[in-house]
Short mmCIF file of C-alpha atoms in Angstrom, two decimals:
data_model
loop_
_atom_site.label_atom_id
_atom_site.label_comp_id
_atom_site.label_asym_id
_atom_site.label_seq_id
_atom_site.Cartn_x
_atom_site.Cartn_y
_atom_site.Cartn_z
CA UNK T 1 161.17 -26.93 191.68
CA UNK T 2 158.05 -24.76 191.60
CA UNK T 3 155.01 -26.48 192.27
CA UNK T 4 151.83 -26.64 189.75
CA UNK T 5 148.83 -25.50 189.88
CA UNK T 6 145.67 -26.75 189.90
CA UNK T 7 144.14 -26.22 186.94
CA UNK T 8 140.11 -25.09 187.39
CA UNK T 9 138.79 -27.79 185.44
CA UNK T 10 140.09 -29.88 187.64
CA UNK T 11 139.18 -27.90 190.56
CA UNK T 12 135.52 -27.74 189.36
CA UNK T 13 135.79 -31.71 188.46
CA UNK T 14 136.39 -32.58 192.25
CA UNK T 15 133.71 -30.04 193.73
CA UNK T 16 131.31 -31.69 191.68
CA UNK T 17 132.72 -35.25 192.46
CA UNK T 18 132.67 -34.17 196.60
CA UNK T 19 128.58 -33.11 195.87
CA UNK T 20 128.10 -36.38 193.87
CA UNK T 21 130.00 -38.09 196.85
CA UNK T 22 127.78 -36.34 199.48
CA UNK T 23 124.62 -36.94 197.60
CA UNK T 24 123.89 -33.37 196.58
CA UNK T 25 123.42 -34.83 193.03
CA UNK T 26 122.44 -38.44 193.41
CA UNK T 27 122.71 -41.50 190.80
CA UNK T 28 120.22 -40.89 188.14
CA UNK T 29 119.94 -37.39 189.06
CA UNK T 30 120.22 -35.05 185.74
CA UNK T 31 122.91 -31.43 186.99
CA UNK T 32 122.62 -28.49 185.89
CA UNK T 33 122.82 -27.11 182.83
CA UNK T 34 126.65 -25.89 181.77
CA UNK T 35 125.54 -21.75 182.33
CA UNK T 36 123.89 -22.32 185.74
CA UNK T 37 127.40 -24.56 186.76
CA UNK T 38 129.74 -22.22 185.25
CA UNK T 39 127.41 -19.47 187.44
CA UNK T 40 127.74 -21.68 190.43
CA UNK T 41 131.55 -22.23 190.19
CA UNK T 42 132.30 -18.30 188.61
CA UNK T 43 134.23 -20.00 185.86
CA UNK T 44 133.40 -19.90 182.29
CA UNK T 45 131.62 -22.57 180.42
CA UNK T 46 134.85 -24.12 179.19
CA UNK T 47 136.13 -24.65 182.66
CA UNK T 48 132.80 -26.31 183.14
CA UNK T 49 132.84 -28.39 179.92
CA UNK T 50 135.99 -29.77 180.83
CA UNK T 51 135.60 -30.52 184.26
CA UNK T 52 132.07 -32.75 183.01
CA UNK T 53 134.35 -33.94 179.83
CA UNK T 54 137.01 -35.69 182.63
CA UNK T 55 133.81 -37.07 184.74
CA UNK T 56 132.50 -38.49 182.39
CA UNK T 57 136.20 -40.49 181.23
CA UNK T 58 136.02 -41.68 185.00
CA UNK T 59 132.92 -42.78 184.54
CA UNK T 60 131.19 -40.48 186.79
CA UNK T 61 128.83 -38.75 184.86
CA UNK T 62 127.03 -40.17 181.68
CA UNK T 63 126.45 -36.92 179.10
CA UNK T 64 123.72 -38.07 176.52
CA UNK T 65 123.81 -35.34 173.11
CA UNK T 66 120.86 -33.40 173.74
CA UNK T 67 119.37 -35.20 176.79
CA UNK T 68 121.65 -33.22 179.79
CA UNK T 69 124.23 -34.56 182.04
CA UNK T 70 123.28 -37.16 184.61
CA UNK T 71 125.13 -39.23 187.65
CA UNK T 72 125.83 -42.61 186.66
CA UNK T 73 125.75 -45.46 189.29
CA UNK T 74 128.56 -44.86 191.28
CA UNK T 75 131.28 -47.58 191.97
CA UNK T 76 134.77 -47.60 193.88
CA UNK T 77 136.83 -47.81 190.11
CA UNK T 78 135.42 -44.00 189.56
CA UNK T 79 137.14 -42.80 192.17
CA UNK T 80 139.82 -44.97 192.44
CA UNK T 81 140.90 -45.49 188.69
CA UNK T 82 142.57 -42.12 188.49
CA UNK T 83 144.78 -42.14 191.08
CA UNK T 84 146.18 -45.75 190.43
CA UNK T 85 148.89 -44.66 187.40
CA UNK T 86 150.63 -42.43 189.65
CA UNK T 87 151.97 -46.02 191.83
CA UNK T 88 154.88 -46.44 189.49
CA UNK T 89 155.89 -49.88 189.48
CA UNK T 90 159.27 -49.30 191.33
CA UNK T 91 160.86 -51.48 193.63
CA UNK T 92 159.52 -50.09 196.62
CA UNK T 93 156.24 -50.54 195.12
CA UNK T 94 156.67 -54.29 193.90
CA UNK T 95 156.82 -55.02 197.33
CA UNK T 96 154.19 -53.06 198.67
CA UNK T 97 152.00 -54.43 195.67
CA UNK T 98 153.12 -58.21 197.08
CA UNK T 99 152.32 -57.00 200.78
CA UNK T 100 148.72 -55.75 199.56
CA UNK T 101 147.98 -58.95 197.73
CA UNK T 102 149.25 -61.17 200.47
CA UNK T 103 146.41 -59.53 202.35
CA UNK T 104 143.89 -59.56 199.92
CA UNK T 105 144.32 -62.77 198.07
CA UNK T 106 144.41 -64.91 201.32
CA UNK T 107 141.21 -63.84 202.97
CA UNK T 108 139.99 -63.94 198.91
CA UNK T 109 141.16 -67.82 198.99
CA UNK T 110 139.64 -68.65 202.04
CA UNK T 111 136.43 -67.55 201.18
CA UNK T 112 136.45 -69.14 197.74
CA UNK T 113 137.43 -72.43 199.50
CA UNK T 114 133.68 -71.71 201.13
CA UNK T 115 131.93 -70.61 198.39
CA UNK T 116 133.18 -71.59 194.81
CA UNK T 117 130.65 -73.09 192.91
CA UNK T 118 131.52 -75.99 190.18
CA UNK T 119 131.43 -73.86 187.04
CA UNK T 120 134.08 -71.54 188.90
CA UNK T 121 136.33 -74.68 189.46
CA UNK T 122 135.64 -75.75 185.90
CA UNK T 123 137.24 -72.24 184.78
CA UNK T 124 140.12 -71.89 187.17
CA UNK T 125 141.07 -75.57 185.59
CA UNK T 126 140.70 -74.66 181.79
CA UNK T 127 143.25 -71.77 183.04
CA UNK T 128 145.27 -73.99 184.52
CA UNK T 129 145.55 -76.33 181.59
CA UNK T 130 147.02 -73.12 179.44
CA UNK T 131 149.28 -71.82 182.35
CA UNK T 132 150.70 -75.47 181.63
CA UNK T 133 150.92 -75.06 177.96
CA UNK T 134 152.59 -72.37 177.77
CA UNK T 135 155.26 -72.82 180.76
CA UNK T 136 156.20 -75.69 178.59
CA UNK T 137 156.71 -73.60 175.62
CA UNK T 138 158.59 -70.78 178.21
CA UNK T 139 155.53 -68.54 177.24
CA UNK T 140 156.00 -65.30 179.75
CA UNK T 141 153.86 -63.01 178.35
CA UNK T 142 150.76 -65.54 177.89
CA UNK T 143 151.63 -66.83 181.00
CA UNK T 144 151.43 -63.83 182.49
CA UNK T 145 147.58 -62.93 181.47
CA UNK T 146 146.15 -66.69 182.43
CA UNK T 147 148.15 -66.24 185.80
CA UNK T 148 146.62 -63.10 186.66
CA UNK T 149 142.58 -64.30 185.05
CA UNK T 150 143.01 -67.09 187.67
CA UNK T 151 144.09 -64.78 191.09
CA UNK T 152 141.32 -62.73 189.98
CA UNK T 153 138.90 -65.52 189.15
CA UNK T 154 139.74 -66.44 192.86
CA UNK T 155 138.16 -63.05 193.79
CA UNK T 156 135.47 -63.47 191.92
CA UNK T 157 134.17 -66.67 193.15
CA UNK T 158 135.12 -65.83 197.22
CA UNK T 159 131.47 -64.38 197.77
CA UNK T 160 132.59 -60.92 198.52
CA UNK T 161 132.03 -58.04 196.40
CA UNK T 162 134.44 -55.44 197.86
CA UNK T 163 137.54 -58.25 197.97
CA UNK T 164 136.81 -58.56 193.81
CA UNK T 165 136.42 -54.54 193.39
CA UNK T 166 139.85 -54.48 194.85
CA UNK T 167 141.03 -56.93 193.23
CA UNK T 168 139.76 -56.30 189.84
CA UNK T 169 141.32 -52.09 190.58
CA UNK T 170 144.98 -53.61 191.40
CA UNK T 171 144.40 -55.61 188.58
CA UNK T 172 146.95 -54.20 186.31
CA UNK T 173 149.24 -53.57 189.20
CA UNK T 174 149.19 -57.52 190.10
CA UNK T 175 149.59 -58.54 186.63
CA UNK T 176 153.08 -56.04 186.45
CA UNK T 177 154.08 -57.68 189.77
CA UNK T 178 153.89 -61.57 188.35
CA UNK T 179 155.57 -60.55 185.66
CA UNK T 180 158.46 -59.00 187.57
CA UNK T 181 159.09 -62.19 189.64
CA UNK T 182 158.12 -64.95 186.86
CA UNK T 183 161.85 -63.91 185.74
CA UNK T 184 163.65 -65.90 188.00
CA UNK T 185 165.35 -69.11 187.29
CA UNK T 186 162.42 -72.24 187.06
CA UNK T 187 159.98 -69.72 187.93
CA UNK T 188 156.90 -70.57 185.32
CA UNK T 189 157.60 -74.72 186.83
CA UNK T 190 157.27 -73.68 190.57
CA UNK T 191 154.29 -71.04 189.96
CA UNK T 192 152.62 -74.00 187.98
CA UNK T 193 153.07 -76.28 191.08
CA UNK T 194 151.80 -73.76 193.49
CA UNK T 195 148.75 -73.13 191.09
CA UNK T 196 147.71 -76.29 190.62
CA UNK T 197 148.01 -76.89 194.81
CA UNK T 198 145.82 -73.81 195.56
CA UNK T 199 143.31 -75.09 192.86
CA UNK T 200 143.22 -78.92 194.68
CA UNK T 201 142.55 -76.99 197.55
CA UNK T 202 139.75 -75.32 196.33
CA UNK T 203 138.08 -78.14 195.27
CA UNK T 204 138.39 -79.62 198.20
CA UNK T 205 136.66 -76.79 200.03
CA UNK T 206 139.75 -76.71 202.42
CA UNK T 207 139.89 -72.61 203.71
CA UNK T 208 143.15 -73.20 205.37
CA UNK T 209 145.07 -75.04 202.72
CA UNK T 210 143.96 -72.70 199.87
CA UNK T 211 144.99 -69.65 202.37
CA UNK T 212 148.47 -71.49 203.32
CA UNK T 213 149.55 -72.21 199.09
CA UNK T 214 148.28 -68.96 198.24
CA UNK T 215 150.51 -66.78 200.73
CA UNK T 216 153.44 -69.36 200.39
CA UNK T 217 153.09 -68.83 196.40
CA UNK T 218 152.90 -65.16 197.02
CA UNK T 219 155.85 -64.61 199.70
CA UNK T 220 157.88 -66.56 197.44
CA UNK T 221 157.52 -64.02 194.76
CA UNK T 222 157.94 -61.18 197.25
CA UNK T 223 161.31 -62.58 198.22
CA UNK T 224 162.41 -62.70 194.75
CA UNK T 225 160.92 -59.40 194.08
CA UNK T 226 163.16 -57.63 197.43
CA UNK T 227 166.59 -59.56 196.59
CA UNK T 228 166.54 -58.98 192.82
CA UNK T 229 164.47 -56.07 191.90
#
């Protein structure tokens, strides 16, 4: 099979994301007109105007009609976003997902054991109370969306910013994966059990028992996930 090529645009799209990366152009920082960059590059201003055009989609760069072409304030989604489509959700990937999340979402629990606040544990149990709704009315799908608010409302309330950028990038990943094993037999009853044990935890400020349910709820889906998918 022959192998494609890189197309310039997208050549000239990661130069310029390697000098935002090193600083060369810094957040705020306005680049260079198109003629200079196409000058720069030796492409033509097309190459140039789609290289900016698939920045700014990522989020990269911020082009204002008229104003120039500046570097928006950078986070790990802009780089990170693209290359997450190409993990199809195979099996070998299911379980890697569940590996990944086992990691993440334990240290995640312990630290929201620490550092949830009261209006956090007021939201994870409105979520709760629809998780329970709608296992009783065998609701997957809805399920499926309130299951993966509360992991990531987890995340959000652990205190650590770089544990809820991960999370919140997987975040389409994880909600493909609790779909996958919320398909076996009494599945939507146990996950509500394990939910609604990771959540007493919680509000008992109890690290290890919100670490324990978590990666017990979790393994149990990985199983599935390895003899099934």
């Amino acid at each position: 099979m022959p192998i494609a090529k890189t197309r310039l645009s997208d050549q000239v799209a990661q130069e310029l994301q390697n000098m935002i990366a090193d600083e060369t152009y810094k957040v705020g920082q306005k680049l260079p007109v198109e003629n200079e960059l196409a000058q720069m590059f030796s492409v033509s201003r097309v190459t140039v105007r789609e290289a900016v055009r698939k920045l700014s989609v990522m989020g990269i760069l911020d082009v204002r009609q008229g104003g120039g072409t500046f570097v928006k304030c950078l986070t790990p989604e802009s780089f990170m976003t693209p290359v997450l489509p190409m993990l199809a959700l195979d099996k070998k990937n299911l379980n890697d997902i569940f590996e990944v999340r086992i990691l993440i979402e334990c240290k995640s629990a312990e630290l929201a054991a620490q550092n949830i606040t009261d209006a956090q544990l007021e939201k994870l149990k409105r979520l709760l109370d629809k998780m329970d709704a709608c296992a009783l009315q065998e609701d997957l799908d809805t399920y499926n969306q309130y299951d993966t608010k509360f992991h990531y409302l987890i995340s959000a309330s652990c205190g650590n910013k770089v544990l809820k950028t991960i999370q919140g990038l997987v975040g389409n990943m994880v909600s493909d994966a609790i779909r996958a094993s919320l398909i076996a037999p009494n599945a939507l009853t146990r996950s509500c059990i394990y939910h609604k044990k990771i959540y007493d935890a919680l509000c008992a400020h109890d690290p290890v028992a919100a670490q324990e349910y978590i990666r017990t709820h979790l393994e149990g889906g990985a199983v599935y996930i390895k003899e099934n998918a």
